[in-house]
mmCIF file of C-alpha atoms in Angstrom:
data_model
loop_
_atom_site.group_PDB
_atom_site.id
_atom_site.type_symbol
_atom_site.label_atom_id
_atom_site.label_comp_id
_atom_site.label_asym_id
_atom_site.label_seq_id
_atom_site.Cartn_x
_atom_site.Cartn_y
_atom_site.Cartn_z
ATOM 1 C CA MET A 1 0.029 -0.024 0.023
ATOM 2 C CA GLY A 2 2.927 2.216 0.480
ATOM 3 C CA SER A 3 2.583 2.785 4.222
ATOM 4 C CA SER A 4 6.209 1.912 4.824
ATOM 5 C CA LEU A 5 8.444 4.641 6.223
ATOM 6 C CA PHE A 6 9.900 6.692 3.322
ATOM 7 C CA TRP A 7 13.182 7.572 5.033
ATOM 8 C CA PHE A 8 13.879 4.749 7.449
ATOM 9 C CA GLU A 9 12.892 1.494 5.715
ATOM 10 C CA ASN A 10 14.882 -0.278 2.922
ATOM 11 C CA TRP A 11 12.153 -0.154 0.274
ATOM 12 C CA THR A 12 14.602 1.017 -2.415
ATOM 13 C CA ARG A 13 16.949 -1.905 -1.862
ATOM 14 C CA LEU A 14 19.724 0.524 -1.398
ATOM 15 C CA GLY A 15 19.414 0.843 2.320
ATOM 16 C CA ALA A 16 17.386 3.324 4.292
ATOM 17 C CA LEU A 17 17.381 6.666 2.417
ATOM 18 C CA TYR A 18 18.209 8.479 5.726
ATOM 19 C CA PHE A 19 21.632 6.688 5.714
ATOM 20 C CA VAL A 20 22.425 6.616 1.990
ATOM 21 C CA THR A 21 21.896 10.421 1.466
ATOM 22 C CA PRO A 22 24.938 12.664 1.975
ATOM 23 C CA PRO A 23 25.777 13.569 5.548
ATOM 24 C CA ASP A 24 24.836 17.275 5.095
ATOM 25 C CA PHE A 25 21.552 16.412 3.278
ATOM 26 C CA MET A 26 18.383 17.650 5.035
ATOM 27 C CA CYS A 27 15.542 15.164 4.872
ATOM 28 C CA ASP A 28 12.030 16.641 4.224
ATOM 29 C CA GLU A 29 10.191 15.852 7.413
ATOM 30 C CA THR A 30 6.811 16.393 5.808
ATOM 31 C CA ILE A 31 7.354 13.169 3.786
ATOM 32 C CA GLN A 32 6.564 10.226 6.203
ATOM 33 C CA ASN A 33 5.395 7.299 4.142
ATOM 34 C CA ILE A 34 5.960 6.052 0.544
ATOM 35 C CA TYR A 35 2.401 7.005 -0.483
ATOM 36 C CA ASP A 36 3.228 10.654 0.180
ATOM 37 C CA VAL A 37 5.127 10.696 -3.131
ATOM 38 C CA VAL A 38 2.509 8.712 -5.053
ATOM 39 C CA HIS A 39 -0.361 10.288 -7.045
ATOM 40 C CA ASP A 40 -3.026 8.339 -8.829
ATOM 41 C CA ALA A 41 -0.919 5.068 -8.660
ATOM 42 C CA HIS A 42 2.025 6.897 -10.269
ATOM 43 C CA TRP A 43 5.158 8.459 -8.759
ATOM 44 C CA ASP A 44 4.943 12.118 -8.141
ATOM 45 C CA GLU A 45 8.146 12.827 -10.067
ATOM 46 C CA VAL A 46 8.280 16.523 -9.244
ATOM 47 C CA LYS A 47 8.151 15.905 -5.564
ATOM 48 C CA ILE A 48 10.683 13.002 -5.646
ATOM 49 C CA ARG A 49 13.121 15.219 -7.455
ATOM 50 C CA GLU A 50 12.521 17.997 -5.018
ATOM 51 C CA ILE A 51 13.344 15.956 -1.839
ATOM 52 C CA LEU A 52 16.009 13.635 -3.082
ATOM 53 C CA PRO A 53 19.474 13.849 -4.784
ATOM 54 C CA ALA A 54 19.307 13.255 -8.473
ATOM 55 C CA ASP A 55 20.899 9.783 -8.426
ATOM 56 C CA LEU A 56 18.451 8.458 -5.744
ATOM 57 C CA ALA A 57 15.459 10.078 -7.558
ATOM 58 C CA ASN A 58 16.459 8.470 -10.805
ATOM 59 C CA HIS A 59 16.908 5.105 -9.197
ATOM 60 C CA ILE A 60 13.361 5.168 -7.750
ATOM 61 C CA LEU A 61 11.654 6.487 -10.930
ATOM 62 C CA GLU A 62 13.495 4.038 -13.197
ATOM 63 C CA ASN A 63 13.679 0.918 -11.053
ATOM 64 C CA MET A 64 10.877 0.963 -8.488
ATOM 65 C CA LYS A 65 7.204 0.399 -9.143
ATOM 66 C CA PRO A 66 4.857 2.705 -7.265
ATOM 67 C CA PRO A 67 2.686 0.901 -4.638
ATOM 68 C CA VAL A 68 -0.856 0.178 -5.559
ATOM 69 C CA LEU A 69 -3.067 1.705 -2.872
ATOM 70 C CA SER A 70 -5.826 -0.458 -1.290
ATOM 71 C CA ASP A 71 -7.964 -0.469 1.857
ATOM 72 C CA VAL A 72 -5.529 -2.891 3.628
ATOM 73 C CA LEU A 73 -2.507 -1.468 5.299
ATOM 74 C CA ASP A 74 0.862 -3.182 4.873
ATOM 75 C CA ARG A 75 1.128 -5.984 7.426
ATOM 76 C CA THR A 76 3.960 -7.016 9.665
ATOM 77 C CA TYR A 77 4.301 -10.655 10.669
ATOM 78 C CA GLY A 78 5.760 -11.617 14.042
ATOM 79 C CA ILE A 79 8.144 -14.508 14.625
ATOM 80 C CA THR A 80 9.736 -15.830 17.851
ATOM 81 C CA PHE A 81 13.284 -15.033 18.777
ATOM 82 C CA HIS A 82 14.252 -18.673 18.226
ATOM 83 C CA GLN A 83 12.769 -18.571 14.752
ATOM 84 C CA ALA A 84 14.582 -15.367 13.920
ATOM 85 C CA TRP A 85 17.850 -16.788 15.224
ATOM 86 C CA GLU A 86 17.621 -19.895 13.157
ATOM 87 C CA LEU A 87 16.746 -17.899 10.111
ATOM 88 C CA TRP A 88 19.703 -15.551 10.615
ATOM 89 C CA LYS A 89 22.005 -18.501 11.029
ATOM 90 C CA ARG A 90 20.839 -20.135 7.781
ATOM 91 C CA ARG A 91 21.214 -16.939 5.886
ATOM 92 C CA ASN A 92 24.707 -16.197 7.169
ATOM 93 C CA ARG A 93 26.125 -19.656 7.225
ATOM 94 C CA TYR A 94 27.950 -19.079 3.958
ATOM 95 C CA LYS A 95 29.950 -16.230 5.645
ATOM 96 C CA TYR A 96 30.905 -17.900 8.894
ATOM 97 C CA GLY A 97 30.588 -21.544 8.276
ATOM 98 C CA ASP A 98 28.511 -23.509 10.793
ATOM 99 C CA VAL A 99 29.817 -21.545 13.742
ATOM 100 C CA VAL A 100 27.362 -18.684 14.439
ATOM 101 C CA THR A 101 27.249 -17.368 17.977
ATOM 102 C CA VAL A 102 25.532 -14.551 19.829
ATOM 103 C CA SER A 103 28.897 -12.788 20.294
ATOM 104 C CA ARG A 104 29.413 -12.912 16.555
ATOM 105 C CA VAL A 105 25.903 -11.155 16.011
ATOM 106 C CA ILE A 106 26.731 -8.486 18.599
ATOM 107 C CA TYR A 107 30.122 -8.007 16.991
ATOM 108 C CA GLN A 108 28.509 -7.498 13.599
ATOM 109 C CA ILE A 109 25.814 -5.112 14.927
ATOM 110 C CA SER A 110 28.595 -3.092 16.785
ATOM 111 C CA SER A 111 30.547 -2.885 13.508
ATOM 112 C CA THR A 112 27.496 -1.680 11.574
ATOM 113 C CA ILE A 113 26.708 1.011 14.272
ATOM 114 C CA GLN A 114 30.312 2.109 14.211
ATOM 115 C CA SER A 115 30.150 2.586 10.404
ATOM 116 C CA LEU A 116 26.843 4.549 10.661
ATOM 117 C CA ILE A 117 28.288 6.814 13.354
ATOM 118 C CA LYS A 118 31.421 7.479 11.367
ATOM 119 C CA PHE A 119 29.306 8.218 8.253
ATOM 120 C CA ARG A 120 26.703 10.441 9.843
ATOM 121 C CA LYS A 121 28.920 12.019 12.634
ATOM 122 C CA PRO A 122 32.384 12.322 11.063
ATOM 123 C CA GLY A 123 33.515 14.666 13.846
ATOM 124 C CA ILE A 124 33.398 11.900 16.541
ATOM 125 C CA GLN A 125 36.741 10.330 17.213
ATOM 126 C CA ASN A 126 37.805 7.055 18.868
ATOM 127 C CA ILE A 127 34.441 5.203 18.546
ATOM 128 C CA PRO A 128 34.633 2.180 20.826
ATOM 129 C CA HIS A 129 33.671 -1.207 19.438
ATOM 130 C CA LYS A 130 32.657 -2.972 22.638
ATOM 131 C CA TRP A 131 28.908 -2.857 22.957
ATOM 132 C CA PRO A 132 28.610 -1.433 26.524
ATOM 133 C CA TYR A 133 31.145 1.362 25.790
ATOM 134 C CA LEU A 134 29.496 2.170 22.489
ATOM 135 C CA LEU A 135 26.083 2.595 24.120
ATOM 136 C CA ASN A 136 27.617 4.651 26.993
ATOM 137 C CA MET A 137 29.393 6.972 24.448
ATOM 138 C CA MET A 138 26.087 7.522 22.410
ATOM 139 C CA GLU A 139 24.110 8.254 25.578
ATOM 140 C CA LYS A 140 26.610 10.972 26.674
ATOM 141 C CA TYR A 141 27.081 12.411 23.141
ATOM 142 C CA THR A 142 26.192 16.073 22.674
ATOM 143 C CA PRO A 143 26.385 17.497 19.182
ATOM 144 C CA ALA A 144 28.291 20.665 18.691
ATOM 145 C CA LEU A 145 25.929 23.661 18.468
ATOM 146 C CA LYS A 146 26.204 25.952 15.473
ATOM 147 C CA TYR A 147 25.212 29.503 16.053
ATOM 148 C CA THR A 148 25.597 32.960 14.486
ATOM 149 C CA LYS A 149 25.905 36.146 16.529
ATOM 150 C CA VAL A 150 23.356 38.795 15.364
ATOM 151 C CA LEU A 151 23.552 42.459 16.454
ATOM 152 C CA TRP A 152 20.108 43.719 17.542
ATOM 153 C CA GLU A 153 19.544 47.166 16.006
ATOM 154 C CA TYR A 154 17.226 49.962 17.487
ATOM 155 C CA PRO A 155 14.169 50.769 15.313
ATOM 156 C CA SER A 156 13.764 54.239 13.811
ATOM 157 C CA GLN A 157 12.073 56.927 15.852
ATOM 158 C CA GLY A 158 8.303 56.401 16.101
ATOM 159 C CA TRP A 159 8.673 52.682 15.194
ATOM 160 C CA ILE A 160 8.131 49.506 17.105
ATOM 161 C CA LYS A 161 10.385 46.508 16.522
ATOM 162 C CA VAL A 162 8.864 43.059 16.891
ATOM 163 C CA ASN A 163 10.918 39.909 17.165
ATOM 164 C CA THR A 164 8.920 36.659 16.926
ATOM 165 C CA ASP A 165 9.617 32.898 17.262
ATOM 166 C CA GLY A 166 7.762 29.666 17.325
ATOM 167 C CA ALA A 167 8.723 26.014 17.812
ATOM 168 C CA SER A 168 7.286 22.468 17.800
ATOM 169 C CA ARG A 169 8.692 19.612 19.706
ATOM 170 C CA GLY A 170 8.234 16.647 17.307
ATOM 171 C CA ASN A 171 7.194 18.736 14.273
ATOM 172 C CA PRO A 172 4.152 18.190 14.556
ATOM 173 C CA GLY A 173 3.897 18.111 18.314
ATOM 174 C CA ARG A 174 3.737 20.242 21.410
ATOM 175 C CA SER A 175 4.138 23.871 20.243
ATOM 176 C CA SER A 176 4.743 27.273 21.770
ATOM 177 C CA ILE A 177 5.248 30.833 20.533
ATOM 178 C CA GLY A 178 6.935 33.968 21.728
ATOM 179 C CA TYR A 179 7.203 37.641 20.738
ATOM 180 C CA VAL A 180 8.579 40.898 22.077
ATOM 181 C CA LEU A 181 7.958 44.557 21.190
ATOM 182 C CA ARG A 182 10.697 47.183 21.781
ATOM 183 C CA ASN A 183 10.597 50.912 21.163
ATOM 184 C CA GLU A 184 13.201 53.260 19.697
ATOM 185 C CA GLU A 185 15.069 53.355 23.060
ATOM 186 C CA GLY A 186 15.334 49.562 23.097
ATOM 187 C CA ASP A 187 12.959 49.293 26.064
ATOM 188 C CA VAL A 188 10.560 46.329 26.111
ATOM 189 C CA VAL A 189 7.000 47.448 25.474
ATOM 190 C CA TYR A 190 5.447 44.100 25.754
ATOM 191 C CA ALA A 191 6.573 40.516 25.672
ATOM 192 C CA CYS A 192 4.568 37.253 25.480
ATOM 193 C CA GLY A 193 5.401 33.526 25.569
ATOM 194 C CA LYS A 194 2.771 30.824 25.677
ATOM 195 C CA GLU A 195 1.968 27.270 24.634
ATOM 196 C CA ILE A 196 -0.452 26.787 21.708
ATOM 197 C CA LYS A 197 -2.267 24.004 20.053
ATOM 198 C CA GLU A 198 -0.099 21.221 18.776
ATOM 199 C CA GLY A 199 1.218 21.618 15.164
ATOM 200 C CA THR A 200 4.316 22.051 13.071
ATOM 201 C CA ASN A 201 7.232 24.413 13.378
ATOM 202 C CA THR A 202 5.861 26.485 10.501
ATOM 203 C CA ASN A 203 2.454 26.756 12.108
ATOM 204 C CA ALA A 204 4.057 27.979 15.300
ATOM 205 C CA GLU A 205 6.226 30.568 13.449
ATOM 206 C CA VAL A 206 3.117 31.812 11.641
ATOM 207 C CA LYS A 207 0.939 32.053 14.721
ATOM 208 C CA ALA A 208 3.736 33.980 16.631
ATOM 209 C CA MET A 209 3.802 36.602 13.824
ATOM 210 C CA LEU A 210 0.025 36.776 13.534
ATOM 211 C CA ARG A 211 -0.594 37.277 17.294
ATOM 212 C CA ALA A 212 2.256 39.849 17.539
ATOM 213 C CA LEU A 213 0.761 41.890 14.637
ATOM 214 C CA ARG A 214 -2.792 41.626 16.196
ATOM 215 C CA PHE A 215 -1.400 42.970 19.456
ATOM 216 C CA CYS A 216 0.202 45.896 17.624
ATOM 217 C CA VAL A 217 -2.980 46.767 15.794
ATOM 218 C CA GLU A 218 -5.098 46.585 18.922
ATOM 219 C CA HIS A 219 -2.796 48.972 20.750
ATOM 220 C CA GLY A 220 -2.328 51.420 17.983
ATOM 221 C CA TYR A 221 1.100 50.624 16.818
ATOM 222 C CA VAL A 222 1.140 51.123 13.023
ATOM 223 C CA HIS A 223 4.800 51.633 12.222
ATOM 224 C CA ILE A 224 6.021 48.004 12.796
ATOM 225 C CA ASN A 225 9.386 46.499 12.061
ATOM 226 C CA LEU A 226 8.819 42.823 12.022
ATOM 227 C CA HIS A 227 11.617 40.238 12.407
ATOM 228 C CA THR A 228 11.411 36.379 12.264
ATOM 229 C CA ASP A 229 14.138 33.686 12.250
ATOM 230 C CA SER A 230 12.177 31.637 9.710
ATOM 231 C CA MET A 231 13.664 31.873 6.237
ATOM 232 C CA LEU A 232 10.556 30.075 4.814
ATOM 233 C CA LEU A 233 8.209 32.835 6.122
ATOM 234 C CA THR A 234 10.551 35.589 5.108
ATOM 235 C CA LYS A 235 10.695 34.239 1.503
ATOM 236 C CA VAL A 236 6.889 33.647 1.379
ATOM 237 C CA ILE A 237 6.139 37.290 2.647
ATOM 238 C CA ALA A 238 8.611 38.711 0.187
ATOM 239 C CA GLY A 239 6.877 36.840 -2.644
ATOM 240 C CA GLU A 240 9.926 34.846 -3.492
ATOM 241 C CA TRP A 241 8.525 31.431 -2.474
ATOM 242 C CA SER A 242 5.054 30.022 -2.802
ATOM 243 C CA VAL A 243 2.898 29.457 0.352
ATOM 244 C CA PRO A 244 3.263 25.818 1.458
#
C-alpha cells in the first residue's frame, strides 16, 4: 500500500534513504510514508526530485514500481526469537561456516553501528567497538551547536520593533510561541510567551507573527518593524517562495 516509512525502511533496496543520502543532506520531514510521493498510482516525479538527490530520484523513478493503494495496510508478521535466530544462522552460514554465535551477532551489529556513526557524525573520534562502551558513548554524546551572532539594532524613531519565534517539539507536536515589542530606546513595551495548540514548526512561526501583529493593531502601533528567524516565512512574505 505504501505505508512503509519513506526515509527509514529499505524499500529502495539501497538501504534506508536516511543513511544513503549525503551527511549534510536535510530530509524533508513532511514526507513520512511512501504513499506521500504517489499520485493516482504513479510516482509524483516533481516531489521526488525536489526531496532527493538526482541519483536516488532516478533510481526510484526508473527501477521501483509505485505501490498500488488499497484499503488494507501493509502488514507485519511476528516470529519468535528462536525462529529469527535460526533464520539468521541459515542466511549467514555461507559467511561464517557452521559456527554462528551470539557474540558474533553482537560484533556484527557493533561494526554496523560504528560505520553509521562514522558516516553520519564524522567529527566523533575514537568510537569504541565494545557494545557497553559504544552505548555509553552515544548516551553521553552532545552534538556541537552551530550559532551565528546577530547584532540587535534599534528601530527608527516612532517605530516598534517586533521579534517573533515559534517552535514545535516533534514537528508536529507540542508547540509554543513568543514575541517581544521594543521601542526606539530599546525598552521592552510588551513580551509574550505561551503554549499553543499542537502543530508544526511552520504553524508555530506563523501564529507567533500573527498574534504579535494583532497585538500591535489593537494597541495602536502602526509603524512596525517585524523580524522572524524563519527563512521560509521571510521568503513567502517577500513573494519569492510560494505558500506551502
